[in-house]
Amino acid sequence: EVQLVESGGGLVQPGRSLRLSCAASGFTFDDYAMHWVRQAPGKGLEWVSGISWNSGSIGYADSVKGRFTISRDNAKNSLYLQMNSLRAEDTALYYCAKGRWAAAAPFDYWGQGTLVTVSS
Amino acid sequence: EIVMTQSPATLSVSPGERATLSCRASQSVSSNLAWYQQKPGQAPRLLIYGASTRATGIPARFSGSGSGTEFTLTISSLQSEDFAVYYCQQYNNWPPRLTFGGGTKVEIK
């Protein structure tokens, strides 16, 4: 059974940093692209960042480019999102999602999310 | 950035009726289009990918069509469990620059 479990969310002050993690199991992690998607309270889905199976291709939404860094550790079956210079508008539930194949693909499995609240 | 526009924002439908949801891309995404369903308090669920291929376990009452810039999700006969928010997503770019539409809420009429 595929499982994606996010962690690392919490309350953080504007301008500070936070690192999210996603522990994956139930599939061959290094065969697939992985992504972060967020959802602000009461709002729609926003793709944040994605990374190819071997970390060779990485992309970011314009809203987080230069502040967030995605990475993965295939030996640990883990995905990460380093979030720096956080802003109030980064407040959201952050989902880890698995790509259906190695590169451009829809997301066939999602975690339950970890909540990030940016507030003073 | 490819902008995805969904319409209508809210669709009021009676159980058993057909629902038709639209999604438009600001430029061609070929058939690299997916639909997701999200219920309150739950993560999204993949319904359709490749514009028209149902994901594993998705009932046949869900169908997708379109290519290029115009796409449609049809729910042929709405069941109580289908009332939810539906999102389209393009995955045409690599390195990834994926985008979601704003969503269509399907509510009980």
Short mmCIF file of C-alpha atoms in Angstrom, two decimals:
data_model
loop_
_atom_site.label_atom_id
_atom_site.label_comp_id
_atom_site.label_asym_id
_atom_site.label_seq_id
_atom_site.Cartn_x
_atom_site.Cartn_y
_atom_site.Cartn_z
CA GLU A 1 0.00 0.00 0.00
CA VAL A 2 1.34 3.39 -1.01
CA GLN A 3 1.73 5.77 1.92
CA LEU A 4 2.93 9.36 2.00
CA VAL A 5 3.31 10.92 5.43
CA GLU A 6 4.15 14.60 5.74
CA SER A 7 5.68 16.19 8.82
CA GLY A 8 7.40 19.37 9.92
CA GLY A 9 4.54 21.84 9.79
CA GLY A 10 3.71 24.27 12.55
CA LEU A 11 3.42 27.89 13.56
CA VAL A 12 6.31 30.09 12.42
CA GLN A 13 6.93 33.83 12.38
CA PRO A 14 7.19 35.76 9.12
CA GLY A 15 10.71 35.75 7.74
CA ARG A 16 11.65 32.50 9.47
CA SER A 17 12.31 29.07 7.99
CA LEU A 18 10.71 25.64 8.15
CA ARG A 19 11.59 22.27 6.64
CA LEU A 20 8.88 19.84 5.61
CA SER A 21 9.46 16.13 5.14
CA CYS A 22 7.51 13.41 3.38
CA ALA A 23 8.16 9.77 4.18
CA ALA A 24 7.17 7.43 1.35
CA SER A 25 6.50 3.71 1.44
CA GLY A 26 4.79 1.01 -0.56
CA PHE A 27 6.41 1.78 -3.92
CA THR A 28 9.84 2.11 -5.51
CA PHE A 29 10.49 5.71 -4.54
CA ASP A 30 13.32 6.42 -6.96
CA ASP A 31 11.20 5.45 -9.99
CA TYR A 32 8.89 8.45 -9.67
CA ALA A 33 8.77 12.22 -9.69
CA MET A 34 7.50 13.80 -6.49
CA HIS A 35 5.77 17.09 -5.79
CA TRP A 36 4.57 19.50 -3.14
CA VAL A 37 1.11 21.03 -3.46
CA ARG A 38 -0.46 23.48 -1.03
CA GLN A 39 -3.94 24.62 -0.18
CA ALA A 40 -4.60 27.81 1.75
CA PRO A 41 -7.59 27.67 4.12
CA GLY A 42 -10.80 27.64 2.09
CA LYS A 43 -8.93 28.02 -1.20
CA GLY A 44 -7.96 25.88 -4.15
CA LEU A 45 -4.92 23.76 -4.91
CA GLU A 46 -1.60 25.36 -5.81
CA TRP A 47 1.32 23.35 -7.15
CA VAL A 48 4.45 24.44 -5.29
CA SER A 49 7.38 22.40 -6.57
CA GLY A 50 8.33 19.15 -8.26
CA ILE A 51 11.45 17.01 -8.61
CA SER A 52 12.33 14.23 -11.01
CA TRP A 53 13.29 10.74 -9.89
CA ASN A 54 17.02 11.52 -9.88
CA SER A 55 16.79 15.20 -8.83
CA GLY A 56 17.97 16.17 -12.31
CA SER A 57 14.89 18.27 -13.08
CA ILE A 58 13.34 20.62 -10.57
CA GLY A 59 10.63 23.23 -10.91
CA TYR A 60 8.98 25.84 -8.72
CA ALA A 61 5.90 27.99 -8.81
CA ASP A 62 6.71 31.67 -9.29
CA SER A 63 5.25 32.40 -5.85
CA VAL A 64 7.99 30.41 -4.08
CA LYS A 65 10.94 30.56 -6.48
CA GLY A 66 14.07 31.73 -4.72
CA ARG A 67 12.63 31.04 -1.25
CA PHE A 68 11.77 27.33 -1.29
CA THR A 69 14.04 24.40 -2.15
CA ILE A 70 12.84 20.91 -2.93
CA SER A 71 15.07 17.89 -2.49
CA ARG A 72 14.86 14.14 -2.10
CA ASP A 73 16.89 11.34 -0.56
CA ASN A 74 16.17 8.15 -2.47
CA ALA A 75 18.13 6.07 0.04
CA LYS A 76 15.72 7.24 2.75
CA ASN A 77 12.56 7.25 0.58
CA SER A 78 12.04 10.84 1.60
CA LEU A 79 11.06 14.14 0.02
CA TYR A 80 11.80 17.53 1.54
CA LEU A 81 10.80 21.16 1.18
CA GLN A 82 13.03 23.81 2.72
CA MET A 83 10.99 26.97 3.13
CA ASN A 84 12.85 30.21 3.83
CA SER A 85 11.69 33.82 4.19
CA LEU A 86 8.19 32.67 4.98
CA ARG A 87 5.28 35.03 4.44
CA ALA A 88 1.72 35.12 5.72
CA GLU A 89 0.52 34.05 2.28
CA ASP A 90 2.48 30.79 2.62
CA THR A 91 -0.01 29.68 5.27
CA ALA A 92 -1.54 26.49 3.93
CA LEU A 93 -1.90 22.75 4.20
CA TYR A 94 1.09 21.29 2.36
CA TYR A 95 0.58 17.98 0.56
CA CYS A 96 3.24 15.61 -0.71
CA ALA A 97 2.14 13.94 -3.95
CA LYS A 98 3.54 11.13 -6.09
CA GLY A 99 3.79 11.49 -9.84
CA ARG A 100 2.30 8.67 -11.81
CA TRP A 101 5.58 8.17 -13.63
CA ALA A 102 9.09 9.54 -13.72
CA ALA A 103 8.61 12.91 -15.39
CA ALA A 104 5.59 15.03 -16.36
CA ALA A 105 2.66 13.15 -14.87
CA PRO A 106 -0.51 13.51 -12.84
CA PHE A 107 -0.48 12.77 -9.13
CA ASP A 108 -1.85 9.34 -8.27
CA TYR A 109 -1.22 9.36 -4.52
CA TRP A 110 -1.35 12.15 -1.96
CA GLY A 111 -0.49 12.41 1.70
CA GLN A 112 -2.86 13.89 4.25
CA GLY A 113 -0.90 17.11 4.51
CA THR A 114 0.96 19.11 7.13
CA LEU A 115 -0.28 22.53 8.18
CA VAL A 116 2.02 25.53 8.00
CA THR A 117 0.88 28.73 9.69
CA VAL A 118 2.93 31.88 9.22
CA SER A 119 1.98 34.48 11.78
CA SER A 120 3.55 36.76 14.35
CA GLU B 1 2.93 29.96 -16.89
CA ILE B 2 -0.09 28.13 -18.29
CA VAL B 3 -3.28 29.43 -16.69
CA MET B 4 -6.12 26.95 -16.20
CA THR B 5 -9.64 28.38 -16.00
CA GLN B 6 -12.54 26.26 -14.75
CA SER B 7 -16.22 26.98 -15.19
CA PRO B 8 -18.62 27.29 -13.60
CA ALA B 9 -17.31 28.03 -10.13
CA THR B 10 -20.36 26.32 -8.63
CA LEU B 11 -22.69 23.82 -10.24
CA SER B 12 -26.01 22.92 -8.61
CA VAL B 13 -27.24 19.51 -9.71
CA SER B 14 -29.90 17.08 -8.52
CA PRO B 15 -28.91 13.47 -7.75
CA GLY B 16 -29.22 11.34 -10.87
CA GLU B 17 -28.67 14.25 -13.23
CA ARG B 18 -25.69 14.82 -15.51
CA ALA B 19 -22.98 17.31 -14.58
CA THR B 20 -20.66 18.90 -17.13
CA LEU B 21 -17.56 20.75 -15.93
CA SER B 22 -15.26 22.77 -18.16
CA CYS B 23 -11.56 23.56 -18.05
CA ARG B 24 -9.69 25.84 -20.43
CA ALA B 25 -5.92 26.22 -20.79
CA SER B 26 -4.29 29.51 -21.81
CA GLN B 27 -2.16 27.56 -24.31
CA SER B 28 -2.15 24.04 -25.63
CA VAL B 29 -1.37 21.28 -23.15
CA SER B 30 -2.01 18.50 -25.66
CA SER B 31 -3.73 15.72 -23.69
CA ASN B 32 -1.65 16.29 -20.55
CA LEU B 33 -4.68 17.10 -18.44
CA ALA B 34 -5.91 15.51 -15.23
CA TRP B 35 -9.04 15.86 -13.12
CA TYR B 36 -9.17 15.48 -9.34
CA GLN B 37 -11.99 15.22 -6.84
CA GLN B 38 -11.66 16.67 -3.35
CA LYS B 39 -14.11 16.22 -0.50
CA PRO B 40 -14.02 18.30 2.70
CA GLY B 41 -11.17 17.30 5.00
CA GLN B 42 -9.67 14.91 2.46
CA ALA B 43 -6.75 14.96 0.08
CA PRO B 44 -7.55 15.19 -3.63
CA ARG B 45 -8.15 11.97 -5.56
CA LEU B 46 -7.07 11.42 -9.16
CA LEU B 47 -10.07 10.74 -11.41
CA ILE B 48 -8.90 11.21 -14.99
CA TYR B 49 -5.51 11.59 -16.66
CA GLY B 50 -4.44 11.93 -20.26
CA ALA B 51 -7.65 13.99 -20.63
CA SER B 52 -9.82 10.87 -20.93
CA THR B 53 -8.32 7.86 -19.10
CA ARG B 54 -10.00 6.91 -15.85
CA ALA B 55 -7.66 6.24 -12.95
CA THR B 56 -7.76 2.92 -11.14
CA GLY B 57 -11.05 2.28 -9.36
CA ILE B 58 -12.89 5.29 -10.79
CA PRO B 59 -16.49 4.50 -11.78
CA ALA B 60 -17.50 4.61 -15.42
CA ARG B 61 -19.94 7.47 -14.77
CA PHE B 62 -16.90 9.76 -14.80
CA SER B 63 -15.60 10.61 -18.25
CA GLY B 64 -13.20 13.15 -19.64
CA SER B 65 -12.78 14.62 -23.09
CA GLY B 66 -10.90 17.29 -24.98
CA SER B 67 -7.40 18.17 -26.10
CA GLY B 68 -5.32 21.26 -26.70
CA THR B 69 -7.00 24.00 -24.70
CA GLU B 70 -10.58 22.83 -24.07
CA PHE B 71 -11.49 20.01 -21.73
CA THR B 72 -14.64 18.60 -20.16
CA LEU B 73 -15.37 16.34 -17.21
CA THR B 74 -18.78 14.68 -17.33
CA ILE B 75 -20.47 12.85 -14.48
CA SER B 76 -23.27 10.98 -16.18
CA SER B 77 -25.59 10.39 -13.21
CA LEU B 78 -24.62 12.13 -10.00
CA GLN B 79 -24.50 10.00 -6.87
CA SER B 80 -24.54 11.43 -3.35
CA GLU B 81 -20.82 10.73 -2.95
CA ASP B 82 -19.99 12.83 -6.04
CA PHE B 83 -20.81 16.15 -4.44
CA ALA B 84 -17.37 17.66 -4.02
CA VAL B 85 -14.91 20.12 -5.56
CA TYR B 86 -13.28 19.18 -8.85
CA TYR B 87 -9.95 20.51 -10.11
CA CYS B 88 -8.28 20.24 -13.47
CA GLN B 89 -4.50 20.23 -13.73
CA GLN B 90 -2.10 20.49 -16.64
CA TYR B 91 1.15 18.56 -16.52
CA ASN B 92 2.48 19.47 -19.95
CA ASN B 93 5.75 21.05 -18.84
CA TRP B 94 9.01 19.44 -17.83
CA PRO B 95 11.04 20.60 -15.87
CA PRO B 96 7.80 20.88 -14.00
CA ARG B 97 5.65 24.02 -14.16
CA LEU B 98 2.34 22.44 -13.34
CA THR B 99 -0.84 24.40 -12.70
CA PHE B 100 -4.30 23.73 -11.33
CA GLY B 101 -7.58 25.33 -12.21
CA GLY B 102 -9.50 27.22 -9.57
CA GLY B 103 -11.99 24.39 -9.03
CA THR B 104 -15.69 23.72 -9.58
CA LYS B 105 -17.86 22.94 -6.60
CA VAL B 106 -20.64 20.49 -7.41
CA GLU B 107 -23.42 20.96 -4.90
CA ILE B 108 -26.82 19.44 -4.33
CA LYS B 109 -29.66 21.31 -5.96
#
